[in-house]
Short mmCIF file of C-alpha atoms and ligand atoms in Angstrom, two decimals:
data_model
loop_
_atom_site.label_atom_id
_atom_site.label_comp_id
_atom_site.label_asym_id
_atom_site.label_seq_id
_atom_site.Cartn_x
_atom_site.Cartn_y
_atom_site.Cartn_z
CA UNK A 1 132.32 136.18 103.99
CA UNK A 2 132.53 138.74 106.79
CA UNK A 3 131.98 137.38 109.81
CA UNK A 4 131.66 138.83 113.52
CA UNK A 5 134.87 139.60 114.01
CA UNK A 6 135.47 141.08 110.38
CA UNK A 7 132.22 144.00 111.29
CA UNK A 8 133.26 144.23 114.87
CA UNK A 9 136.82 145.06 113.67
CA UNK A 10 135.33 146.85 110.81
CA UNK A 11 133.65 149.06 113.51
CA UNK A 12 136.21 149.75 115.25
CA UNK A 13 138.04 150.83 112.48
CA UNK A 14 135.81 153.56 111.59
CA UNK A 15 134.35 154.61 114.74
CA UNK A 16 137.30 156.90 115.20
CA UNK A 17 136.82 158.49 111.83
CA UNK A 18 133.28 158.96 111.85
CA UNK A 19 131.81 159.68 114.98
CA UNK A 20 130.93 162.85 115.46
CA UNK A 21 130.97 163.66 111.74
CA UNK A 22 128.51 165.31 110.22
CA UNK A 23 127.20 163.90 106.87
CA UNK A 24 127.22 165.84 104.19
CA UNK A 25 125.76 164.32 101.60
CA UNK A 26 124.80 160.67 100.34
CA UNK A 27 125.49 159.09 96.82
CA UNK A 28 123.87 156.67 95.87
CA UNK A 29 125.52 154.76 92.64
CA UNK A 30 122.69 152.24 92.29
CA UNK A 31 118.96 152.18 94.11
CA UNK A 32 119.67 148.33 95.30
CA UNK A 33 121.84 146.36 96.74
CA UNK A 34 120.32 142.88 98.13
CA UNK A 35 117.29 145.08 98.59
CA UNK A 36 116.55 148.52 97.71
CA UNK A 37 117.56 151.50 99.40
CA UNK A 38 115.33 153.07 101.15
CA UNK A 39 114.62 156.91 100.23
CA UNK A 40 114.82 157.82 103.90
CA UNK A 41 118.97 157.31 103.51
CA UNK A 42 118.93 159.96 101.14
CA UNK A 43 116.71 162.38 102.38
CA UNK A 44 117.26 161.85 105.80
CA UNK A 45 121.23 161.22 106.46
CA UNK A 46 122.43 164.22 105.17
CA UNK A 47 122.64 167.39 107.80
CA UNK A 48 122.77 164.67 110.43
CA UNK A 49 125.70 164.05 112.76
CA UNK A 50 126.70 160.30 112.71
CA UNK A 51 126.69 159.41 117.13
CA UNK A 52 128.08 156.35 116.69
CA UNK A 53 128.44 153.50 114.85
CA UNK A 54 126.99 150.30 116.42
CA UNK A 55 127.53 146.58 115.75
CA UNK A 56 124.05 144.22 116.57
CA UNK A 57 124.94 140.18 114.77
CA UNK A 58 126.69 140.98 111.56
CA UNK A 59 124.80 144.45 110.94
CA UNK A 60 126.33 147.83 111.47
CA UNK A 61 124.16 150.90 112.54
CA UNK A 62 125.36 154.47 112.03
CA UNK A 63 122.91 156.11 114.47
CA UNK A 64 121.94 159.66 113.92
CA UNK A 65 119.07 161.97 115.79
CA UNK A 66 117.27 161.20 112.43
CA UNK A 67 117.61 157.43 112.36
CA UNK A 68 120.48 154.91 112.19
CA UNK A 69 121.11 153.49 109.14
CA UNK A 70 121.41 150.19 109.11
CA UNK A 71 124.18 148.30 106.81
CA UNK A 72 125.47 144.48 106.22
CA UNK A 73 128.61 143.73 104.85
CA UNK A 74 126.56 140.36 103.03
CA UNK A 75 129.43 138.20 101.16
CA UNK A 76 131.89 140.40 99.83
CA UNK A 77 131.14 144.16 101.19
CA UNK A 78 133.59 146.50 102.86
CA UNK A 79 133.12 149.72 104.53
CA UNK A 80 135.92 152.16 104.48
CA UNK A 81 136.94 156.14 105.00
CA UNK A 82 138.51 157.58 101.99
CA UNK A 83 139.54 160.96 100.53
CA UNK A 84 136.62 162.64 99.09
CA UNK A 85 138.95 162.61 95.39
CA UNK A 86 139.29 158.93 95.57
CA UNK A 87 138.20 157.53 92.22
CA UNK A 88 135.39 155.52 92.07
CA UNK A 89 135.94 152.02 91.13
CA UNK A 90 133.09 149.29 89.62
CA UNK A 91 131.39 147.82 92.80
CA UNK A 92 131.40 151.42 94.77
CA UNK A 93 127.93 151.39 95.48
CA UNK A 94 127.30 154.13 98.04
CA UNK A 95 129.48 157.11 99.57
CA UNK A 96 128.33 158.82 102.38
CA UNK A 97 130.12 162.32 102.31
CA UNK A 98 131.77 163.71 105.87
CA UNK A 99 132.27 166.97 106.82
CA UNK A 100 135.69 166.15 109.05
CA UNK A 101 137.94 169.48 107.25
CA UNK A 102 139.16 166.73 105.09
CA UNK A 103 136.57 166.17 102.70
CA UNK A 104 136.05 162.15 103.48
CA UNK A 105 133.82 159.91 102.38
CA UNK A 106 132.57 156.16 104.23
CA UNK A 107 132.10 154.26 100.63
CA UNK A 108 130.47 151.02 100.88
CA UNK A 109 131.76 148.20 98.16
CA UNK A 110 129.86 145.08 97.43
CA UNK A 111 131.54 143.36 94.26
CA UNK A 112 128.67 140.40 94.99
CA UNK A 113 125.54 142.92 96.45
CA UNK A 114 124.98 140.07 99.23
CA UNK A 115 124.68 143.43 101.68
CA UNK A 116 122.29 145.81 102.13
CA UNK A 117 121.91 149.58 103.82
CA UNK A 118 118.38 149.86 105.34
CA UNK A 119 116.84 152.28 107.22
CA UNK A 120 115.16 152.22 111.24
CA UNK A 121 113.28 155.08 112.23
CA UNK A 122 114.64 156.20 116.11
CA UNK A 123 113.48 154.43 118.64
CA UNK A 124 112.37 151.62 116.25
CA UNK A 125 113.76 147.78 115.84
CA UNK A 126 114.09 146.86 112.10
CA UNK A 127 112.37 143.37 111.71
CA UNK A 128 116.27 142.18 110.56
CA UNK A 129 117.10 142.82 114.28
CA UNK A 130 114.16 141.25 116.12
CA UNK A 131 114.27 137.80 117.24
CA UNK A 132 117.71 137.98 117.30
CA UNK A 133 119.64 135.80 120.02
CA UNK A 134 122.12 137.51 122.37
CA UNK A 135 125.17 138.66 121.65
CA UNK A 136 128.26 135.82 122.02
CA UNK A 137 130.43 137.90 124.19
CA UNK A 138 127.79 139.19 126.23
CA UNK A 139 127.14 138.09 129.83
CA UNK A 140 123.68 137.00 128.67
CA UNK A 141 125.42 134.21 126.59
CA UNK A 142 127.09 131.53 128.69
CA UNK A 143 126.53 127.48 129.09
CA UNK A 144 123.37 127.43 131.18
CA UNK A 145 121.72 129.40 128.61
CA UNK A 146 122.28 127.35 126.02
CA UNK A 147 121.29 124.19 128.42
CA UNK A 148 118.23 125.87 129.47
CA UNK A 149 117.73 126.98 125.55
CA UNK A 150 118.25 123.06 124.28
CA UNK A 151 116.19 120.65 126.22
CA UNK A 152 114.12 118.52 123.91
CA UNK A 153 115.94 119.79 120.94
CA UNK A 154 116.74 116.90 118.73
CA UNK A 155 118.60 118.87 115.96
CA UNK A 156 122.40 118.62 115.99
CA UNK A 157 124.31 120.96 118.17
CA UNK A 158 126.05 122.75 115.58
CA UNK A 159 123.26 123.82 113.89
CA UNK A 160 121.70 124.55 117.33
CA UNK A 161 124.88 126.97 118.18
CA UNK A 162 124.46 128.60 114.41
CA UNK A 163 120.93 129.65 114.87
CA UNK A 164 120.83 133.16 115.15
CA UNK A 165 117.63 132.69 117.32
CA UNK A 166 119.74 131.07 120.20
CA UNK A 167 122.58 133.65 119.77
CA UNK A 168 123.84 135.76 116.77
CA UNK A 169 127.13 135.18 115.09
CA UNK A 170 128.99 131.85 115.72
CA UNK A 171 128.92 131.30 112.00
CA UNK A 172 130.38 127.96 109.99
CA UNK A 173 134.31 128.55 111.14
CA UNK A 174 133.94 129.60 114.59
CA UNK A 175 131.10 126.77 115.67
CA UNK A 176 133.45 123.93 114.30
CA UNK A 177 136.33 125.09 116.15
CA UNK A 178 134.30 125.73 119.19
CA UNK A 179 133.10 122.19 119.05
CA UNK A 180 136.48 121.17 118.65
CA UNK A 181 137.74 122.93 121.49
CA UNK A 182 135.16 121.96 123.83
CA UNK A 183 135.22 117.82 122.80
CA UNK A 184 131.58 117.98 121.26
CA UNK A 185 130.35 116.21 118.07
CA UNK A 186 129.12 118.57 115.91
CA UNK A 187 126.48 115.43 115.16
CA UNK A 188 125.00 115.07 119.18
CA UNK A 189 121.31 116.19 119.22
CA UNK A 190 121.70 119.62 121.14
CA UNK A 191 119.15 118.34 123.73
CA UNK A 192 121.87 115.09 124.91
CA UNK A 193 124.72 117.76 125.90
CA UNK A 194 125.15 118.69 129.66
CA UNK A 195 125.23 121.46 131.09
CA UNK A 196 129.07 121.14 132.03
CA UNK A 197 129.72 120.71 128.41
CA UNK A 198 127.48 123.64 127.63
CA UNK A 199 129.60 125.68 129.89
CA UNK A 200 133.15 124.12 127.87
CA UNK A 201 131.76 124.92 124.64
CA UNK A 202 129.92 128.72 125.57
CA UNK A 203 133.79 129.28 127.04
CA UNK A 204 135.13 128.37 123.90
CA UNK A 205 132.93 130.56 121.51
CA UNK A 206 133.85 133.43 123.83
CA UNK A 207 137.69 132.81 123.26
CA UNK A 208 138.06 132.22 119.96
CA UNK A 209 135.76 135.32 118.52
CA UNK A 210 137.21 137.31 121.37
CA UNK A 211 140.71 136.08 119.89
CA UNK A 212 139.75 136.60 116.25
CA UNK A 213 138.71 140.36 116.70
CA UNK A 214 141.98 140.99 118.63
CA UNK A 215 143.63 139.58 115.56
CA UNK A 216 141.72 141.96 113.37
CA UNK A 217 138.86 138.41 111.89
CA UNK A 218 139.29 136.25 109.54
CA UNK A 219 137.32 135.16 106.57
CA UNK A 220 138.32 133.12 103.66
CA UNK A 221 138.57 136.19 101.11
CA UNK A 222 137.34 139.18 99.74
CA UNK A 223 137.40 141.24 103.28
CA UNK A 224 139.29 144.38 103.08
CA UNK A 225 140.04 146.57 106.31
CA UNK A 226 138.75 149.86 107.26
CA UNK A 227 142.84 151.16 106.25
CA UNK A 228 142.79 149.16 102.73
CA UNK A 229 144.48 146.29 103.69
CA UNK A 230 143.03 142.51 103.22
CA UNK A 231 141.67 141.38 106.67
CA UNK A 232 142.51 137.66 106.74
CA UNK A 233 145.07 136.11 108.47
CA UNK A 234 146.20 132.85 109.38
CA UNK A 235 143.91 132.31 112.30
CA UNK A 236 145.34 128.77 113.71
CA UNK A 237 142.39 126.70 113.07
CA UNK A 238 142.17 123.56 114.60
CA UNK A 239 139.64 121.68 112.77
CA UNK A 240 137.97 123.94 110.16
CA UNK A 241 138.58 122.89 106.20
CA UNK A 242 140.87 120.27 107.76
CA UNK A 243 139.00 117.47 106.77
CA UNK A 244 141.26 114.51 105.84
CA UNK A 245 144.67 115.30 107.61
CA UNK A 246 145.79 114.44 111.47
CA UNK A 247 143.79 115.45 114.46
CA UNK A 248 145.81 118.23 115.92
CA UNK A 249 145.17 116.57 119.21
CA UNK A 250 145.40 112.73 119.00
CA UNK A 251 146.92 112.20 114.97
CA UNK A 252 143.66 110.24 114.00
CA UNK A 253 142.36 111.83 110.48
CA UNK A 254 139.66 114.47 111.22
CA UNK A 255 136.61 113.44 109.53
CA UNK A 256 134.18 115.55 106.91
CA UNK A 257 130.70 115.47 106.21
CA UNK A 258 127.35 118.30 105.40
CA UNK A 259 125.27 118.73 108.81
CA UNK A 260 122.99 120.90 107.74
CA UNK A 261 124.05 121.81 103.96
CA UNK A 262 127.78 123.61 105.75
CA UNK A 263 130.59 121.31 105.45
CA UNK A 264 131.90 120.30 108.83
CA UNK A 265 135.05 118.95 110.29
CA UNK A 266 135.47 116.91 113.24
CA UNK A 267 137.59 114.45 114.86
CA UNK A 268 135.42 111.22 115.66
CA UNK A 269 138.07 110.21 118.60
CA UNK A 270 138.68 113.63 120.35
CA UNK A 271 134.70 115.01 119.65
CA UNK A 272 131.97 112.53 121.42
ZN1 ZN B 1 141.39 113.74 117.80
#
């Protein structure tokens, strides 16, 4: 599954290619995807000249004077610029046509249709977007937010750090190896961890999303780049799908259990 650092990189990827473009036209193979398409992307889009492509969570907006749309990449969708002439393949849902001299098109695949392209008016918030936590690499995210954010809280801090209420995008991979990193049991109620240890573990989710988008994400499969090639890499994860072999920091077996229906990793010793 895509995760932060697969759309941030994916955005990245295209900004170059279709900012400033004008959009031509907008195909639209199927009138769903996890939901269905609203008519504004067809009748609206085309004529309009794409400003910039934005990244809010795990959603991408292509903002226009018109409206943005407003895409997610769900389990298995990519997002990349192609010749006009390339064929279309089973799982192409949508091309958005670009008027760049080189007759391009932005084609959105989702074998699985986990995604979705929606539509906010300007000046609007799509109810996706509200009540959405701050951004992880933003200076609004840090340790005594999330201290301030977890007093009383009696659920277990990994699930506290995966709400996208408290902030968007630490998803299964990145808040075990945050955990990790910082010495916290994924199993403490989120309400027992100081605020020094807030401040350990907020460090931590900075550096390793920060690290994973300079390494272009990870995911375990499916993701394909903006340029075609598969996205995943050998990200050197600590304690994530580890479950069973040595601690990477003391040799004691890491240990594996559901908190909250994801499958977690930890090491019992290291992780208090
Ligand atoms: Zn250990």
């Amino acid at each position: 599954m895509p995760e932060l650092p697969e759309v941030e990189t994916t955005r990245r990827g295209l900004a170059p290619h279709v900012e400033g473009r004008r959009i031509t036209g907008v195909v639209l193979r199927r009138p769903d995807l996890r939901w269905p398409i609203p008519r504004e992307v067809a009748e609206l889009l085309p004529g309009q000249r794409i400003e910039q492509v934005r990244r809010r969570a795990k959603y991408l907006l292509l903002d226009t004077q018109a409206g943005s749309a407003l895409l997610h990449l769900g389990m298995s969708g990519s997002l990349r610029v192609l010749p006009a002439a390339t064929p279309v393949k089973a799982h192409d849902h949508v091309d958005i046509e670009l008027d760049d001299g080189s007759r391009r098109v932005l084609r959105f695949t989702d074998p699985r249709r986990f995604g979705c392209l929606l539509w906010q008016p300007p000046g609007a918030t799509h109810e996706l977007l509200r009540d959405l936590g701050p951004e992880p690499l933003s200076d609004a995210f840090g340790g005594d937010y999330l201290f301030a954010l977890s007093r009383g809280r009696k659920a277990p801090v990994k699930t506290f750090l995966m709400d996208q209420k408290i902030v968007v995008g630490v998803g299964n991979i990145y808040a075990a190896e945050a955990l990790f990193e910082a010495g916290i049991s994924p199993l403490r109620a989120a309400g027992k961890v100081s605020r020094d240890r807030y401040a350990l573990l907020a460090a931590a989710v900075k550096r390793i999303l920060a690290y994973a988008i300079e390494r272009g994400g990870t995911t375990l499969r499916d993701y394909i780049n903006p340029d075609g090639q598969p996205g995943y890499f050998e990200l050197e994860l600590s304690a994530y799908g580890r479950g069973g072999e040595p601690c990477p920091r003391c040799g004691r077996a890491l240990k594996q259990a559901a908190i909250g229906q994801r499958a977690t990793v930890w090491c019992p010793h290291c992780q208090k």
